[in-house]
PDB file of C-alpha atoms and ligand atoms in Angstrom:
ATOM      1  CA  UNK A 872     339.934 -69.575  32.867  1.00 85.00           C
ATOM      2  CA  UNK A 873     336.535 -70.945  33.785  1.00 96.00           C
ATOM      3  CA  UNK A 874     333.340 -69.448  32.392  1.00 98.00           C
ATOM      4  CA  UNK A 875     331.129 -71.209  34.947  1.00 98.00           C
ATOM      5  CA  UNK A 876     331.126 -71.257  38.724  1.00 98.00           C
ATOM      6  CA  UNK A 877     331.243 -74.611  40.549  1.00 98.00           C
ATOM      7  CA  UNK A 878     327.677 -73.814  41.690  1.00 98.00           C
ATOM      8  CA  UNK A 879     326.478 -73.620  38.078  1.00 98.00           C
ATOM      9  CA  UNK A 880     328.143 -76.921  37.196  1.00 98.00           C
ATOM     10  CA  UNK A 881     326.583 -78.496  40.294  1.00 98.00           C
ATOM     11  CA  UNK A 882     323.141 -77.148  39.282  1.00 99.00           C
ATOM     12  CA  UNK A 883     323.526 -78.774  35.862  1.00 99.00           C
ATOM     13  CA  UNK A 884     324.653 -82.075  37.340  1.00 98.00           C
ATOM     14  CA  UNK A 885     321.718 -82.154  39.745  1.00 98.00           C
ATOM     15  CA  UNK A 886     319.008 -80.888  37.396  1.00 99.00           C
ATOM     16  CA  UNK A 887     320.201 -82.081  33.982  1.00 99.00           C
ATOM     17  CA  UNK A 888     319.804 -78.613  32.479  1.00 99.00           C
ATOM     18  CA  UNK A 889     320.893 -75.023  32.982  1.00 99.00           C
ATOM     19  CA  UNK A 890     320.048 -71.662  31.390  1.00 99.00           C
ATOM     20  CA  UNK A 891     323.022 -69.310  31.014  1.00 99.00           C
ATOM     21  CA  UNK A 892     322.936 -65.595  30.220  1.00 98.00           C
ATOM     22  CA  UNK A 893     325.554 -63.083  29.168  1.00 98.00           C
ATOM     23  CA  UNK A 894     327.744 -65.344  27.010  1.00 98.00           C
ATOM     24  CA  UNK A 895     326.932 -63.596  23.705  1.00 98.00           C
ATOM     25  CA  UNK A 896     327.751 -59.929  23.009  1.00 98.00           C
ATOM     26  CA  UNK A 897     324.581 -57.880  22.581  1.00 98.00           C
ATOM     27  CA  UNK A 898     325.475 -56.802  19.028  1.00 98.00           C
ATOM     28  CA  UNK A 899     326.099 -60.430  17.969  1.00 98.00           C
ATOM     29  CA  UNK A 900     322.705 -61.697  19.135  1.00 98.00           C
ATOM     30  CA  UNK A 901     320.919 -58.617  17.737  1.00 98.00           C
ATOM     31  CA  UNK A 902     322.511 -59.126  14.325  1.00 98.00           C
ATOM     32  CA  UNK A 903     321.558 -62.825  14.358  1.00 98.00           C
ATOM     33  CA  UNK A 904     318.005 -62.003  15.399  1.00 98.00           C
ATOM     34  CA  UNK A 905     317.625 -59.596  12.470  1.00 98.00           C
ATOM     35  CA  UNK A 906     318.703 -62.379  10.101  1.00 98.00           C
ATOM     36  CA  UNK A 907     316.364 -64.938  11.692  1.00 98.00           C
ATOM     37  CA  UNK A 908     313.519 -62.377  11.503  1.00 98.00           C
ATOM     38  CA  UNK A 909     314.128 -62.233   7.759  1.00 98.00           C
ATOM     39  CA  UNK A 910     314.264 -66.023   7.325  1.00 98.00           C
ATOM     40  CA  UNK A 911     311.007 -66.616   9.229  1.00 98.00           C
ATOM     41  CA  UNK A 912     309.190 -64.711   6.493  1.00 98.00           C
ATOM     42  CA  UNK A 913     309.762 -67.726   4.230  1.00 97.00           C
ATOM     43  CA  UNK A 914     309.337 -70.489   6.794  1.00 96.00           C
ATOM     44  CA  UNK A 915     306.502 -72.821   5.740  1.00 95.00           C
ATOM     45  CA  UNK A 916     305.754 -73.445   9.439  1.00 95.00           C
ATOM     46  CA  UNK A 917     305.131 -69.740  10.029  1.00 97.00           C
ATOM     47  CA  UNK A 918     301.374 -69.070   9.670  1.00 95.00           C
ATOM     48  CA  UNK A 919     302.134 -65.364   9.153  1.00 96.00           C
ATOM     49  CA  UNK A 920     304.966 -65.799   6.626  1.00 97.00           C
ATOM     50  CA  UNK A 921     304.878 -63.035   4.028  1.00 97.00           C
ATOM     51  CA  UNK A 922     306.871 -64.995   1.427  1.00 96.00           C
ATOM     52  CA  UNK A 923     305.508 -68.092  -0.305  1.00 91.00           C
ATOM     53  CA  UNK A 924     308.957 -69.640  -0.555  1.00 95.00           C
ATOM     54  CA  UNK A 925     312.085 -70.033   1.582  1.00 95.00           C
ATOM     55  CA  UNK A 926     314.287 -66.931   1.843  1.00 97.00           C
ATOM     56  CA  UNK A 927     317.756 -67.716   0.412  1.00 96.00           C
ATOM     57  CA  UNK A 928     320.447 -67.804   3.114  1.00 97.00           C
ATOM     58  CA  UNK A 929     323.843 -66.326   2.281  1.00 98.00           C
ATOM     59  CA  UNK A 930     326.932 -67.850   3.867  1.00 98.00           C
ATOM     60  CA  UNK A 931     327.662 -64.456   5.481  1.00 98.00           C
ATOM     61  CA  UNK A 932     324.257 -64.598   7.168  1.00 98.00           C
ATOM     62  CA  UNK A 933     324.770 -68.190   8.282  1.00 98.00           C
ATOM     63  CA  UNK A 934     328.188 -67.282   9.684  1.00 98.00           C
ATOM     64  CA  UNK A 935     326.712 -64.302  11.529  1.00 98.00           C
ATOM     65  CA  UNK A 936     324.083 -66.548  13.118  1.00 98.00           C
ATOM     66  CA  UNK A 937     326.440 -69.348  14.183  1.00 98.00           C
ATOM     67  CA  UNK A 938     328.796 -66.658  15.562  1.00 98.00           C
ATOM     68  CA  UNK A 939     326.350 -66.680  18.498  1.00 98.00           C
ATOM     69  CA  UNK A 940     328.035 -69.941  19.525  1.00 98.00           C
ATOM     70  CA  UNK A 941     330.780 -67.848  21.077  1.00 98.00           C
ATOM     71  CA  UNK A 942     334.005 -69.176  22.581  1.00 98.00           C
ATOM     72  CA  UNK A 943     332.421 -68.566  26.001  1.00 98.00           C
ATOM     73  CA  UNK A 944     329.440 -70.776  25.105  1.00 98.00           C
ATOM     74  CA  UNK A 945     331.632 -73.590  23.815  1.00 98.00           C
ATOM     75  CA  UNK A 946     333.810 -73.291  26.932  1.00 98.00           C
ATOM     76  CA  UNK A 947     330.726 -73.397  29.178  1.00 98.00           C
ATOM     77  CA  UNK A 948     329.532 -76.547  27.383  1.00 98.00           C
ATOM     78  CA  UNK A 949     332.903 -78.200  27.968  1.00 98.00           C
ATOM     79  CA  UNK A 950     332.842 -77.276  31.646  1.00 98.00           C
ATOM     80  CA  UNK A 951     329.344 -78.697  32.152  1.00 98.00           C
ATOM     81  CA  UNK A 952     330.370 -82.057  30.753  1.00 98.00           C
ATOM     82  CA  UNK A 953     333.960 -82.043  31.998  1.00 98.00           C
ATOM     83  CA  UNK A 954     335.450 -82.641  28.538  1.00 97.00           C
ATOM     84  CA  UNK A 955     338.002 -80.648  26.590  1.00 97.00           C
ATOM     85  CA  UNK A 956     336.670 -77.605  24.712  1.00 98.00           C
ATOM     86  CA  UNK A 957     338.202 -78.990  21.496  1.00 98.00           C
ATOM     87  CA  UNK A 958     335.387 -81.578  21.543  1.00 98.00           C
ATOM     88  CA  UNK A 959     332.812 -78.765  21.292  1.00 98.00           C
ATOM     89  CA  UNK A 960     333.244 -77.343  17.788  1.00 98.00           C
ATOM     90  CA  UNK A 961     331.217 -74.368  16.649  1.00 98.00           C
ATOM     91  CA  UNK A 962     328.261 -75.613  14.531  1.00 98.00           C
ATOM     92  CA  UNK A 963     328.817 -75.002  10.801  1.00 96.00           C
ATOM     93  CA  UNK A 964     325.176 -74.336  10.014  1.00 97.00           C
ATOM     94  CA  UNK A 965     322.356 -72.758  11.971  1.00 97.00           C
ATOM     95  CA  UNK A 966     319.487 -75.088  12.889  1.00 97.00           C
ATOM     96  CA  UNK A 967     316.536 -72.787  13.644  1.00 96.00           C
ATOM     97  CA  UNK A 968     313.746 -74.246  15.761  1.00 97.00           C
ATOM     98  CA  UNK A 969     311.021 -71.674  16.233  1.00 98.00           C
ATOM     99  CA  UNK A 970     307.663 -71.801  17.946  1.00 98.00           C
ATOM    100  CA  UNK A 971     304.996 -69.724  16.233  1.00 98.00           C
ATOM    101  CA  UNK A 972     301.948 -68.194  17.901  1.00 98.00           C
ATOM    102  CA  UNK A 973     298.775 -70.252  17.957  1.00 97.00           C
ATOM    103  CA  UNK A 974     295.164 -69.398  18.876  1.00 97.00           C
ATOM    104  CA  UNK A 975     294.707 -72.683  20.741  1.00 97.00           C
ATOM    105  CA  UNK A 976     294.450 -72.880  24.496  1.00 98.00           C
ATOM    106  CA  UNK A 977     297.803 -73.417  26.211  1.00 98.00           C
ATOM    107  CA  UNK A 978     298.432 -76.856  27.585  1.00 98.00           C
ATOM    108  CA  UNK A 979     301.740 -78.571  28.348  1.00 98.00           C
ATOM    109  CA  UNK A 980     303.060 -81.318  26.110  1.00 98.00           C
ATOM    110  CA  UNK A 981     304.628 -84.432  27.606  1.00 98.00           C
ATOM    111  CA  UNK A 982     308.362 -84.934  28.031  1.00 98.00           C
ATOM    112  CA  UNK A 983     310.589 -86.542  25.438  1.00 98.00           C
ATOM    113  CA  UNK A 984     314.276 -87.234  24.991  1.00 98.00           C
ATOM    114  CA  UNK A 985     316.013 -86.365  21.732  1.00 98.00           C
ATOM    115  CA  UNK A 986     317.472 -88.774  19.160  1.00 98.00           C
ATOM    116  CA  UNK A 987     314.576 -91.151  19.746  1.00 98.00           C
ATOM    117  CA  UNK A 988     313.310 -91.679  16.194  1.00 98.00           C
ATOM    118  CA  UNK A 989     312.993 -95.423  15.564  1.00 98.00           C
ATOM    119  CA  UNK A 990     314.408 -95.353  12.030  1.00 98.00           C
ATOM    120  CA  UNK A 991     317.522 -93.484  13.227  1.00 98.00           C
ATOM    121  CA  UNK A 992     318.307 -96.342  15.621  1.00 98.00           C
ATOM    122  CA  UNK A 993     320.230 -94.266  18.177  1.00 98.00           C
ATOM    123  CA  UNK A 994     321.515 -96.317  21.100  1.00 98.00           C
ATOM    124  CA  UNK A 995     321.144 -95.338  24.755  1.00 98.00           C
ATOM    125  CA  UNK A 996     324.648 -96.555  25.627  1.00 98.00           C
ATOM    126  CA  UNK A 997     327.069 -95.238  24.589  1.00 96.00           C
ATOM    127  CA  UNK A 998     325.324 -91.932  24.014  1.00 95.00           C
ATOM    128  CA  UNK A 999     324.900 -90.476  20.528  1.00 92.00           C
ATOM    129  CA  UNK A1000     325.530 -86.998  21.949  1.00 97.00           C
ATOM    130  CA  UNK A1001     326.463 -85.660  25.385  1.00 97.00           C
ATOM    131  CA  UNK A1002     324.880 -82.277  25.488  1.00 98.00           C
ATOM    132  CA  UNK A1003     322.099 -80.445  23.656  1.00 98.00           C
ATOM    133  CA  UNK A1004     321.356 -76.747  23.579  1.00 98.00           C
ATOM    134  CA  UNK A1005     318.651 -74.267  22.694  1.00 99.00           C
ATOM    135  CA  UNK A1006     319.914 -70.774  22.004  1.00 98.00           C
ATOM    136  CA  UNK A1007     317.168 -68.159  22.219  1.00 98.00           C
ATOM    137  CA  UNK A1008     316.815 -65.061  20.052  1.00 98.00           C
ATOM    138  CA  UNK A1009     313.595 -63.610  21.388  1.00 98.00           C
ATOM    139  CA  UNK A1010     312.438 -62.588  24.850  1.00 98.00           C
ATOM    140  CA  UNK A1011     309.998 -65.311  25.846  1.00 98.00           C
ATOM    141  CA  UNK A1012     306.959 -64.460  27.975  1.00 98.00           C
ATOM    142  CA  UNK A1013     305.193 -67.166  30.017  1.00 98.00           C
ATOM    143  CA  UNK A1014     303.262 -69.431  27.601  1.00 98.00           C
ATOM    144  CA  UNK A1015     305.206 -67.825  24.773  1.00 98.00           C
ATOM    145  CA  UNK A1016     306.882 -71.049  23.651  1.00 98.00           C
ATOM    146  CA  UNK A1017     309.509 -71.440  26.370  1.00 98.00           C
ATOM    147  CA  UNK A1018     310.998 -74.922  26.521  1.00 99.00           C
ATOM    148  CA  UNK A1019     309.647 -77.175  29.301  1.00 99.00           C
ATOM    149  CA  UNK A1020     312.248 -79.094  31.296  1.00 99.00           C
ATOM    150  CA  UNK A1021     311.810 -81.768  33.945  1.00 99.00           C
ATOM    151  CA  UNK A1022     314.431 -81.071  36.655  1.00 99.00           C
ATOM    152  CA  UNK A1023     316.415 -84.146  37.649  1.00 98.00           C
ATOM    153  CA  UNK A1024     314.805 -86.241  34.923  1.00 98.00           C
ATOM    154  CA  UNK A1025     318.186 -87.194  33.426  1.00 98.00           C
ATOM    155  CA  UNK A1026     319.005 -89.221  36.556  1.00 98.00           C
ATOM    156  CA  UNK A1027     315.584 -90.906  36.608  1.00 98.00           C
ATOM    157  CA  UNK A1028     315.820 -91.744  32.913  1.00 98.00           C
ATOM    158  CA  UNK A1029     319.345 -93.051  33.393  1.00 98.00           C
ATOM    159  CA  UNK A1030     318.179 -95.252  36.267  1.00 98.00           C
ATOM    160  CA  UNK A1031     315.356 -96.639  34.109  1.00 98.00           C
ATOM    161  CA  UNK A1032     317.771 -97.361  31.246  1.00 98.00           C
ATOM    162  CA  UNK A1033     320.241 -99.041  33.592  1.00 98.00           C
ATOM    163  CA  UNK A1034     317.477-101.187  35.101  1.00 98.00           C
ATOM    164  CA  UNK A1035     317.448-103.154  31.830  1.00 98.00           C
ATOM    165  CA  UNK A1036     320.135-101.948  29.385  1.00 98.00           C
ATOM    166  CA  UNK A1037     319.339-104.655  26.843  1.00 98.00           C
ATOM    167  CA  UNK A1038     315.662-103.798  26.728  1.00 98.00           C
ATOM    168  CA  UNK A1039     316.392-100.060  26.680  1.00 98.00           C
ATOM    169  CA  UNK A1040     319.132-100.421  24.099  1.00 98.00           C
ATOM    170  CA  UNK A1041     317.394 -97.927  21.814  1.00 98.00           C
ATOM    171  CA  UNK A1042     316.651 -94.309  22.712  1.00 98.00           C
ATOM    172  CA  UNK A1043     313.362 -94.991  20.905  1.00 98.00           C
ATOM    173  CA  UNK A1044     312.310 -97.587  23.503  1.00 98.00           C
ATOM    174  CA  UNK A1045     313.451 -95.458  26.415  1.00 98.00           C
ATOM    175  CA  UNK A1046     311.581 -92.428  25.098  1.00 98.00           C
ATOM    176  CA  UNK A1047     308.381 -94.458  24.681  1.00 98.00           C
ATOM    177  CA  UNK A1048     308.499 -95.535  28.312  1.00 98.00           C
ATOM    178  CA  UNK A1049     309.485 -92.266  29.995  1.00 98.00           C
ATOM    179  CA  UNK A1050     306.284 -92.428  32.056  1.00 98.00           C
ATOM    180  CA  UNK A1051     307.838 -95.385  33.909  1.00 98.00           C
ATOM    181  CA  UNK A1052     310.586 -93.043  35.147  1.00 98.00           C
ATOM    182  CA  UNK A1053     308.077 -90.800  36.983  1.00 98.00           C
ATOM    183  CA  UNK A1054     309.667 -87.583  35.852  1.00 98.00           C
ATOM    184  CA  UNK A1055     307.589 -85.358  38.142  1.00 98.00           C
ATOM    185  CA  UNK A1056     306.774 -81.695  37.483  1.00 98.00           C
ATOM    186  CA  UNK A1057     308.041 -79.584  34.636  1.00 98.00           C
ATOM    187  CA  UNK A1058     309.499 -76.093  34.777  1.00 98.00           C
ATOM    188  CA  UNK A1059     308.503 -73.698  32.002  1.00 98.00           C
ATOM    189  CA  UNK A1060     311.494 -71.594  30.960  1.00 98.00           C
ATOM    190  CA  UNK A1061     311.104 -67.925  30.024  1.00 98.00           C
ATOM    191  CA  UNK A1062     314.484 -67.137  28.476  1.00 98.00           C
ATOM    192  CA  UNK A1063     315.627 -63.837  26.984  1.00 98.00           C
ATOM    193  CA  UNK A1064     317.467 -63.131  23.727  1.00 98.00           C
ATOM    194  CA  UNK A1065     321.039 -64.322  24.124  1.00 98.00           C
ATOM    195  CA  UNK A1066     320.253 -66.973  26.744  1.00 98.00           C
ATOM    196  CA  UNK A1067     321.251 -70.565  26.128  1.00 99.00           C
ATOM    197  CA  UNK A1068     319.662 -73.687  27.596  1.00 99.00           C
ATOM    198  CA  UNK A1069     321.992 -76.672  27.912  1.00 99.00           C
ATOM    199  CA  UNK A1070     320.426 -80.052  28.607  1.00 99.00           C
ATOM    200  CA  UNK A1071     321.740 -83.565  29.211  1.00 98.00           C
ATOM    201  CA  UNK A1072     320.979 -86.193  26.558  1.00 98.00           C
ATOM    202  CA  UNK A1073     318.627 -87.987  28.964  1.00 98.00           C
ATOM    203  CA  UNK A1074     316.890 -84.825  30.223  1.00 98.00           C
ATOM    204  CA  UNK A1075     313.125 -84.999  29.664  1.00 98.00           C
ATOM    205  CA  UNK A1076     311.969 -81.805  27.978  1.00 98.00           C
ATOM    206  CA  UNK A1077     309.531 -80.510  25.399  1.00 98.00           C
ATOM    207  CA  UNK A1078     308.693 -77.555  23.262  1.00 98.00           C
ATOM    208  CA  UNK A1079     305.551 -75.733  24.290  1.00 98.00           C
ATOM    209  CA  UNK A1080     302.643 -73.884  22.795  1.00 98.00           C
ATOM    210  CA  UNK A1081     303.136 -70.216  22.081  1.00 98.00           C
ATOM    211  CA  UNK A1082     299.927 -68.356  22.892  1.00 98.00           C
ATOM    212  CA  UNK A1083     301.637 -64.947  22.934  1.00 98.00           C
ATOM    213  CA  UNK A1084     301.818 -62.898  19.759  1.00 96.00           C
ATOM    214  CA  UNK A1085     305.528 -63.022  18.854  1.00 97.00           C
ATOM    215  CA  UNK A1086     307.409 -66.020  17.432  1.00 98.00           C
ATOM    216  CA  UNK A1087     309.728 -67.786  19.868  1.00 98.00           C
ATOM    217  CA  UNK A1088     313.033 -67.760  17.974  1.00 98.00           C
ATOM    218  CA  UNK A1089     315.691 -70.347  18.835  1.00 98.00           C
ATOM    219  CA  UNK A1090     318.383 -72.619  17.445  1.00 98.00           C
ATOM    220  CA  UNK A1091     319.235 -76.137  18.517  1.00 98.00           C
ATOM    221  CA  UNK A1092     322.710 -77.625  18.584  1.00 98.00           C
ATOM    222  CA  UNK A1093     324.089 -80.873  19.986  1.00 98.00           C
ATOM    223  CA  UNK A1094     327.567 -82.132  20.723  1.00 98.00           C
TER     224      UNK A1094
HETATM  225  O1  LIG B 761     311.263 -75.960  20.813  1.00 79.87           O
HETATM  226  C1  LIG B 761     311.660 -76.291  21.943  1.00 79.87           C
HETATM  227  O2  LIG B 761     311.645 -75.524  22.907  1.00 79.87           O
HETATM  228  C2  LIG B 761     312.202 -77.686  22.153  1.00 79.87           C
HETATM  229  C3  LIG B 761     312.169 -78.493  20.899  1.00 79.87           C
HETATM  230  C4  LIG B 761     312.588 -79.897  21.102  1.00 79.87           C
HETATM  231  O3  LIG B 761     312.653 -80.395  22.165  1.00 79.87           O
HETATM  232  C5  LIG B 761     312.963 -80.725  19.946  1.00 79.87           C
HETATM  233  O4  LIG B 761     312.802 -80.296  18.806  1.00 79.87           O
HETATM  234  O5  LIG B 761     313.453 -81.846  20.156  1.00 79.87           O
HETATM  235 FE1  LIG B 762     313.730 -82.260  22.082  1.00 79.87          FE
END
């Protein structure tokens, strides 16, 4: 049985991203959020952390957090890409990626593509991953750290890469020259707890400043 409608798959193919709701039971995301709330108290990136050192993570807690990658989420990922669900394993470990409140004035950051660190040497073709995701654990207000996405940028980036595959062999080079792809305007997402953003490996996106007063809690996973 399909989790997604053909319209949702078409939206993803056209835009290079999609935000999906309702694929995690309420109690599962609430339990995970409580655990993440505890861990942030020892996160060195959290300006308001109450603990001077990382909070130990038990395997039960880690399991409870990755349980948010439900069968429905893994199935949705498979349907977006058109591959078998067996190629979308549940992540073993949580990879939290939070955005903490800042006093600075909000301004957008520029787009990037992932896996573009020079030393890592990831190639553009064939891809190092097909699909990335951000799973959100807090309700995000505008300018509260919602991810920025550039609709349709995956196709523009792909066209740029294909214009000279030898030159753009490395994701690093492609990422450095994203301005040549004229990615256009961004959309600032305002997801809720339990929502998941899926994005194509060539989708231009960025984190954003959080000028609200609650941490933006999320996890990243790639397949
Ligand atoms: O924090 C976000 O919303 C996105 C982060 C991101 O793009 C990254 O870490 O590569
Ligand atoms: Fe990224």
